[in-house]
Amino acid sequence: MTETFDTWTEYDNWLIQNYEQYAMTKVDEIDGKVVVEYMPKADWEKQERAAGRM
């Protein structure tokens, strides 16, 4: 999933509200906007375990 924010403050506010639910897989700034790729934490944990990183 991908979300785009106009400012880092908007991203920070979103992150605070969604930190328990989602894992951020990529955070970047493109053309002055914050672009975040994320997935449900349960899916991320399964992926990391399968890759031997947990």
PDB file of N, CA and C in Angstrom:
ATOM      1  N   MET A   1       0.853  -1.166   0.000  1.00  0.00           N
ATOM      2  CA  MET A   1       0.000   0.000   0.000  1.00  0.00           C
ATOM      3  C   MET A   1       0.901   1.232   0.000  1.00  0.00           C
ATOM      4  N   THR A   2       0.400   2.294  -0.579  1.00  0.00           N
ATOM      5  CA  THR A   2       1.166   3.529  -0.680  1.00  0.00           C
ATOM      6  C   THR A   2       0.292   4.696  -0.232  1.00  0.00           C
ATOM      7  N   GLU A   3       0.910   5.623   0.452  1.00  0.00           N
ATOM      8  CA  GLU A   3       0.228   6.842   0.899  1.00  0.00           C
ATOM      9  C   GLU A   3       1.162   8.010   0.603  1.00  0.00           C
ATOM     10  N   THR A   4       0.601   9.147   0.206  1.00  0.00           N
ATOM     11  CA  THR A   4       1.386  10.343  -0.076  1.00  0.00           C
ATOM     12  C   THR A   4       0.911  11.475   0.830  1.00  0.00           C
ATOM     13  N   PHE A   5       1.862  12.197   1.404  1.00  0.00           N
ATOM     14  CA  PHE A   5       1.564  13.293   2.324  1.00  0.00           C
ATOM     15  C   PHE A   5       2.228  14.571   1.827  1.00  0.00           C
ATOM     16  N   ASP A   6       1.569  15.683   2.054  1.00  0.00           N
ATOM     17  CA  ASP A   6       2.117  16.976   1.620  1.00  0.00           C
ATOM     18  C   ASP A   6       3.297  17.423   2.473  1.00  0.00           C
ATOM     19  N   THR A   7       3.306  17.041   3.752  1.00  0.00           N
ATOM     20  CA  THR A   7       4.371  17.480   4.658  1.00  0.00           C
ATOM     21  C   THR A   7       4.795  16.318   5.552  1.00  0.00           C
ATOM     22  N   TRP A   8       5.990  16.472   6.139  1.00  0.00           N
ATOM     23  CA  TRP A   8       6.462  15.473   7.101  1.00  0.00           C
ATOM     24  C   TRP A   8       5.569  15.464   8.338  1.00  0.00           C
ATOM     25  N   THR A   9       5.018  16.598   8.695  1.00  0.00           N
ATOM     26  CA  THR A   9       4.126  16.659   9.860  1.00  0.00           C
ATOM     27  C   THR A   9       2.871  15.832   9.612  1.00  0.00           C
ATOM     28  N   GLU A  10       2.308  15.910   8.408  1.00  0.00           N
ATOM     29  CA  GLU A  10       1.143  15.076   8.081  1.00  0.00           C
ATOM     30  C   GLU A  10       1.493  13.598   8.180  1.00  0.00           C
ATOM     31  N   TYR A  11       2.672  13.234   7.673  1.00  0.00           N
ATOM     32  CA  TYR A  11       3.117  11.840   7.774  1.00  0.00           C
ATOM     33  C   TYR A  11       3.284  11.440   9.236  1.00  0.00           C
ATOM     34  N   ASP A  12       3.931  12.286  10.031  1.00  0.00           N
ATOM     35  CA  ASP A  12       4.122  11.982  11.450  1.00  0.00           C
ATOM     36  C   ASP A  12       2.793  11.737  12.151  1.00  0.00           C
ATOM     37  N   ASN A  13       1.819  12.583  11.881  1.00  0.00           N
ATOM     38  CA  ASN A  13       0.501  12.418  12.497  1.00  0.00           C
ATOM     39  C   ASN A  13      -0.148  11.102  12.076  1.00  0.00           C
ATOM     40  N   TRP A  14      -0.045  10.770  10.792  1.00  0.00           N
ATOM     41  CA  TRP A  14      -0.584   9.505  10.297  1.00  0.00           C
ATOM     42  C   TRP A  14       0.125   8.325  10.953  1.00  0.00           C
ATOM     43  N   LEU A  15       1.456   8.417  11.045  1.00  0.00           N
ATOM     44  CA  LEU A  15       2.248   7.340  11.632  1.00  0.00           C
ATOM     45  C   LEU A  15       1.864   7.101  13.083  1.00  0.00           C
ATOM     46  N   ILE A  16       1.690   8.160  13.836  1.00  0.00           N
ATOM     47  CA  ILE A  16       1.297   8.025  15.242  1.00  0.00           C
ATOM     48  C   ILE A  16      -0.032   7.282  15.354  1.00  0.00           C
ATOM     49  N   GLN A  17      -0.964   7.592  14.481  1.00  0.00           N
ATOM     50  CA  GLN A  17      -2.284   6.958  14.523  1.00  0.00           C
ATOM     51  C   GLN A  17      -2.261   5.513  14.034  1.00  0.00           C
ATOM     52  N   ASN A  18      -1.306   5.154  13.188  1.00  0.00           N
ATOM     53  CA  ASN A  18      -1.324   3.843  12.537  1.00  0.00           C
ATOM     54  C   ASN A  18      -0.132   2.956  12.869  1.00  0.00           C
ATOM     55  N   TYR A  19       0.719   3.380  13.797  1.00  0.00           N
ATOM     56  CA  TYR A  19       1.963   2.662  14.086  1.00  0.00           C
ATOM     57  C   TYR A  19       1.733   1.219  14.512  1.00  0.00           C
ATOM     58  N   GLU A  20       0.720   0.970  15.317  1.00  0.00           N
ATOM     59  CA  GLU A  20       0.472  -0.386  15.804  1.00  0.00           C
ATOM     60  C   GLU A  20      -0.048  -1.308  14.711  1.00  0.00           C
ATOM     61  N   GLN A  21      -0.657  -0.752  13.697  1.00  0.00           N
ATOM     62  CA  GLN A  21      -1.314  -1.542  12.661  1.00  0.00           C
ATOM     63  C   GLN A  21      -0.422  -1.826  11.447  1.00  0.00           C
ATOM     64  N   TYR A  22       0.436  -0.869  11.084  1.00  0.00           N
ATOM     65  CA  TYR A  22       1.195  -0.989   9.837  1.00  0.00           C
ATOM     66  C   TYR A  22       2.699  -0.918  10.064  1.00  0.00           C
ATOM     67  N   ALA A  23       3.426  -1.596   9.168  1.00  0.00           N
ATOM     68  CA  ALA A  23       4.888  -1.518   9.131  1.00  0.00           C
ATOM     69  C   ALA A  23       5.272  -0.710   7.896  1.00  0.00           C
ATOM     70  N   MET A  24       6.121   0.281   8.068  1.00  0.00           N
ATOM     71  CA  MET A  24       6.590   1.086   6.951  1.00  0.00           C
ATOM     72  C   MET A  24       7.708   0.311   6.257  1.00  0.00           C
ATOM     73  N   THR A  25       7.583   0.122   4.963  1.00  0.00           N
ATOM     74  CA  THR A  25       8.611  -0.605   4.223  1.00  0.00           C
ATOM     75  C   THR A  25       9.498   0.317   3.400  1.00  0.00           C
ATOM     76  N   LYS A  26       9.012   1.538   3.148  1.00  0.00           N
ATOM     77  CA  LYS A  26       9.821   2.515   2.417  1.00  0.00           C
ATOM     78  C   LYS A  26       9.242   3.902   2.680  1.00  0.00           C
ATOM     79  N   VAL A  27      10.119   4.844   2.958  1.00  0.00           N
ATOM     80  CA  VAL A  27       9.724   6.242   3.144  1.00  0.00           C
ATOM     81  C   VAL A  27      10.660   7.073   2.281  1.00  0.00           C
ATOM     82  N   ASP A  28      10.080   7.941   1.460  1.00  0.00           N
ATOM     83  CA  ASP A  28      10.890   8.727   0.531  1.00  0.00           C
ATOM     84  C   ASP A  28      10.249  10.103   0.358  1.00  0.00           C
ATOM     85  N   GLU A  29      11.030  11.043  -0.109  1.00  0.00           N
ATOM     86  CA  GLU A  29      10.502  12.359  -0.444  1.00  0.00           C
ATOM     87  C   GLU A  29      10.667  12.547  -1.954  1.00  0.00           C
ATOM     88  N   ILE A  30       9.540  12.713  -2.651  1.00  0.00           N
ATOM     89  CA  ILE A  30       9.545  12.836  -4.107  1.00  0.00           C
ATOM     90  C   ILE A  30       8.784  14.097  -4.486  1.00  0.00           C
ATOM     91  N   ASP A  31       9.457  14.985  -5.193  1.00  0.00           N
ATOM     92  CA  ASP A  31       8.851  16.246  -5.627  1.00  0.00           C
ATOM     93  C   ASP A  31       8.219  17.010  -4.466  1.00  0.00           C
ATOM     94  N   GLY A  32       8.894  17.000  -3.320  1.00  0.00           N
ATOM     95  CA  GLY A  32       8.427  17.754  -2.155  1.00  0.00           C
ATOM     96  C   GLY A  32       7.329  17.079  -1.355  1.00  0.00           C
ATOM     97  N   LYS A  33       6.952  15.866  -1.735  1.00  0.00           N
ATOM     98  CA  LYS A  33       5.918  15.138  -1.006  1.00  0.00           C
ATOM     99  C   LYS A  33       6.539  13.911  -0.342  1.00  0.00           C
ATOM    100  N   VAL A  34       5.960  13.501   0.778  1.00  0.00           N
ATOM    101  CA  VAL A  34       6.420  12.319   1.493  1.00  0.00           C
ATOM    102  C   VAL A  34       5.615  11.132   0.973  1.00  0.00           C
ATOM    103  N   VAL A  35       6.315  10.136   0.437  1.00  0.00           N
ATOM    104  CA  VAL A  35       5.668   8.950  -0.115  1.00  0.00           C
ATOM    105  C   VAL A  35       6.068   7.749   0.743  1.00  0.00           C
ATOM    106  N   VAL A  36       5.061   7.039   1.239  1.00  0.00           N
ATOM    107  CA  VAL A  36       5.285   5.940   2.167  1.00  0.00           C
ATOM    108  C   VAL A  36       4.694   4.656   1.590  1.00  0.00           C
ATOM    109  N   GLU A  37       5.484   3.591   1.625  1.00  0.00           N
ATOM    110  CA  GLU A  37       4.972   2.263   1.310  1.00  0.00           C
ATOM    111  C   GLU A  37       4.870   1.516   2.632  1.00  0.00           C
ATOM    112  N   TYR A  38       3.757   0.808   2.824  1.00  0.00           N
ATOM    113  CA  TYR A  38       3.539   0.124   4.092  1.00  0.00           C
ATOM    114  C   TYR A  38       2.692  -1.120   3.890  1.00  0.00           C
ATOM    115  N   MET A  39       2.662  -1.968   4.923  1.00  0.00           N
ATOM    116  CA  MET A  39       1.852  -3.183   4.892  1.00  0.00           C
ATOM    117  C   MET A  39       1.405  -3.496   6.307  1.00  0.00           C
ATOM    118  N   PRO A  40       0.369  -4.305   6.445  1.00  0.00           N
ATOM    119  CA  PRO A  40      -0.047  -4.696   7.790  1.00  0.00           C
ATOM    120  C   PRO A  40       1.128  -5.348   8.535  1.00  0.00           C
ATOM    121  N   LYS A  41       1.265  -5.051   9.804  1.00  0.00           N
ATOM    122  CA  LYS A  41       2.392  -5.576  10.580  1.00  0.00           C
ATOM    123  C   LYS A  41       2.429  -7.092  10.583  1.00  0.00           C
ATOM    124  N   ALA A  42       1.271  -7.740  10.636  1.00  0.00           N
ATOM    125  CA  ALA A  42       1.246  -9.206  10.637  1.00  0.00           C
ATOM    126  C   ALA A  42       1.855  -9.752   9.349  1.00  0.00           C
ATOM    127  N   ASP A  43       1.556  -9.138   8.219  1.00  0.00           N
ATOM    128  CA  ASP A  43       2.127  -9.566   6.939  1.00  0.00           C
ATOM    129  C   ASP A  43       3.628  -9.318   6.907  1.00  0.00           C
ATOM    130  N   TRP A  44       4.051  -8.189   7.422  1.00  0.00           N
ATOM    131  CA  TRP A  44       5.469  -7.857   7.451  1.00  0.00           C
ATOM    132  C   TRP A  44       6.236  -8.856   8.315  1.00  0.00           C
ATOM    133  N   GLU A  45       5.661  -9.190   9.482  1.00  0.00           N
ATOM    134  CA  GLU A  45       6.320 -10.155  10.366  1.00  0.00           C
ATOM    135  C   GLU A  45       6.455 -11.517   9.691  1.00  0.00           C
ATOM    136  N   LYS A  46       5.425 -11.974   8.986  1.00  0.00           N
ATOM    137  CA  LYS A  46       5.504 -13.251   8.253  1.00  0.00           C
ATOM    138  C   LYS A  46       6.610 -13.188   7.203  1.00  0.00           C
ATOM    139  N   GLN A  47       6.684 -12.086   6.485  1.00  0.00           N
ATOM    140  CA  GLN A  47       7.703 -11.908   5.447  1.00  0.00           C
ATOM    141  C   GLN A  47       9.101 -11.929   6.051  1.00  0.00           C
ATOM    142  N   GLU A  48       9.289 -11.235   7.147  1.00  0.00           N
ATOM    143  CA  GLU A  48      10.609 -11.186   7.790  1.00  0.00           C
ATOM    144  C   GLU A  48      11.012 -12.549   8.354  1.00  0.00           C
ATOM    145  N   ARG A  49      10.068 -13.266   8.938  1.00  0.00           N
ATOM    146  CA  ARG A  49      10.365 -14.608   9.446  1.00  0.00           C
ATOM    147  C   ARG A  49      10.752 -15.548   8.303  1.00  0.00           C
ATOM    148  N   ALA A  50      10.006 -15.490   7.204  1.00  0.00           N
ATOM    149  CA  ALA A  50      10.294 -16.337   6.051  1.00  0.00           C
ATOM    150  C   ALA A  50      11.678 -16.063   5.484  1.00  0.00           C
ATOM    151  N   ALA A  51      12.114 -14.806   5.590  1.00  0.00           N
ATOM    152  CA  ALA A  51      13.434 -14.420   5.076  1.00  0.00           C
ATOM    153  C   ALA A  51      14.536 -14.679   6.101  1.00  0.00           C
ATOM    154  N   GLY A  52      14.160 -15.141   7.309  1.00  0.00           N
ATOM    155  CA  GLY A  52      15.149 -15.441   8.346  1.00  0.00           C
ATOM    156  C   GLY A  52      15.679 -14.214   9.059  1.00  0.00           C
ATOM    157  N   ARG A  53      14.953 -13.107   8.997  1.00  0.00           N
ATOM    158  CA  ARG A  53      15.422 -11.878   9.640  1.00  0.00           C
ATOM    159  C   ARG A  53      14.802 -11.660  11.022  1.00  0.00           C
ATOM    160  N   MET A  54      13.967 -12.599  11.459  1.00  0.00           N
ATOM    161  CA  MET A  54      13.348 -12.478  12.795  1.00  0.00           C
ATOM    162  C   MET A  54      13.529 -13.781  13.540  1.00  0.00           C
TER     163      MET A  54
END
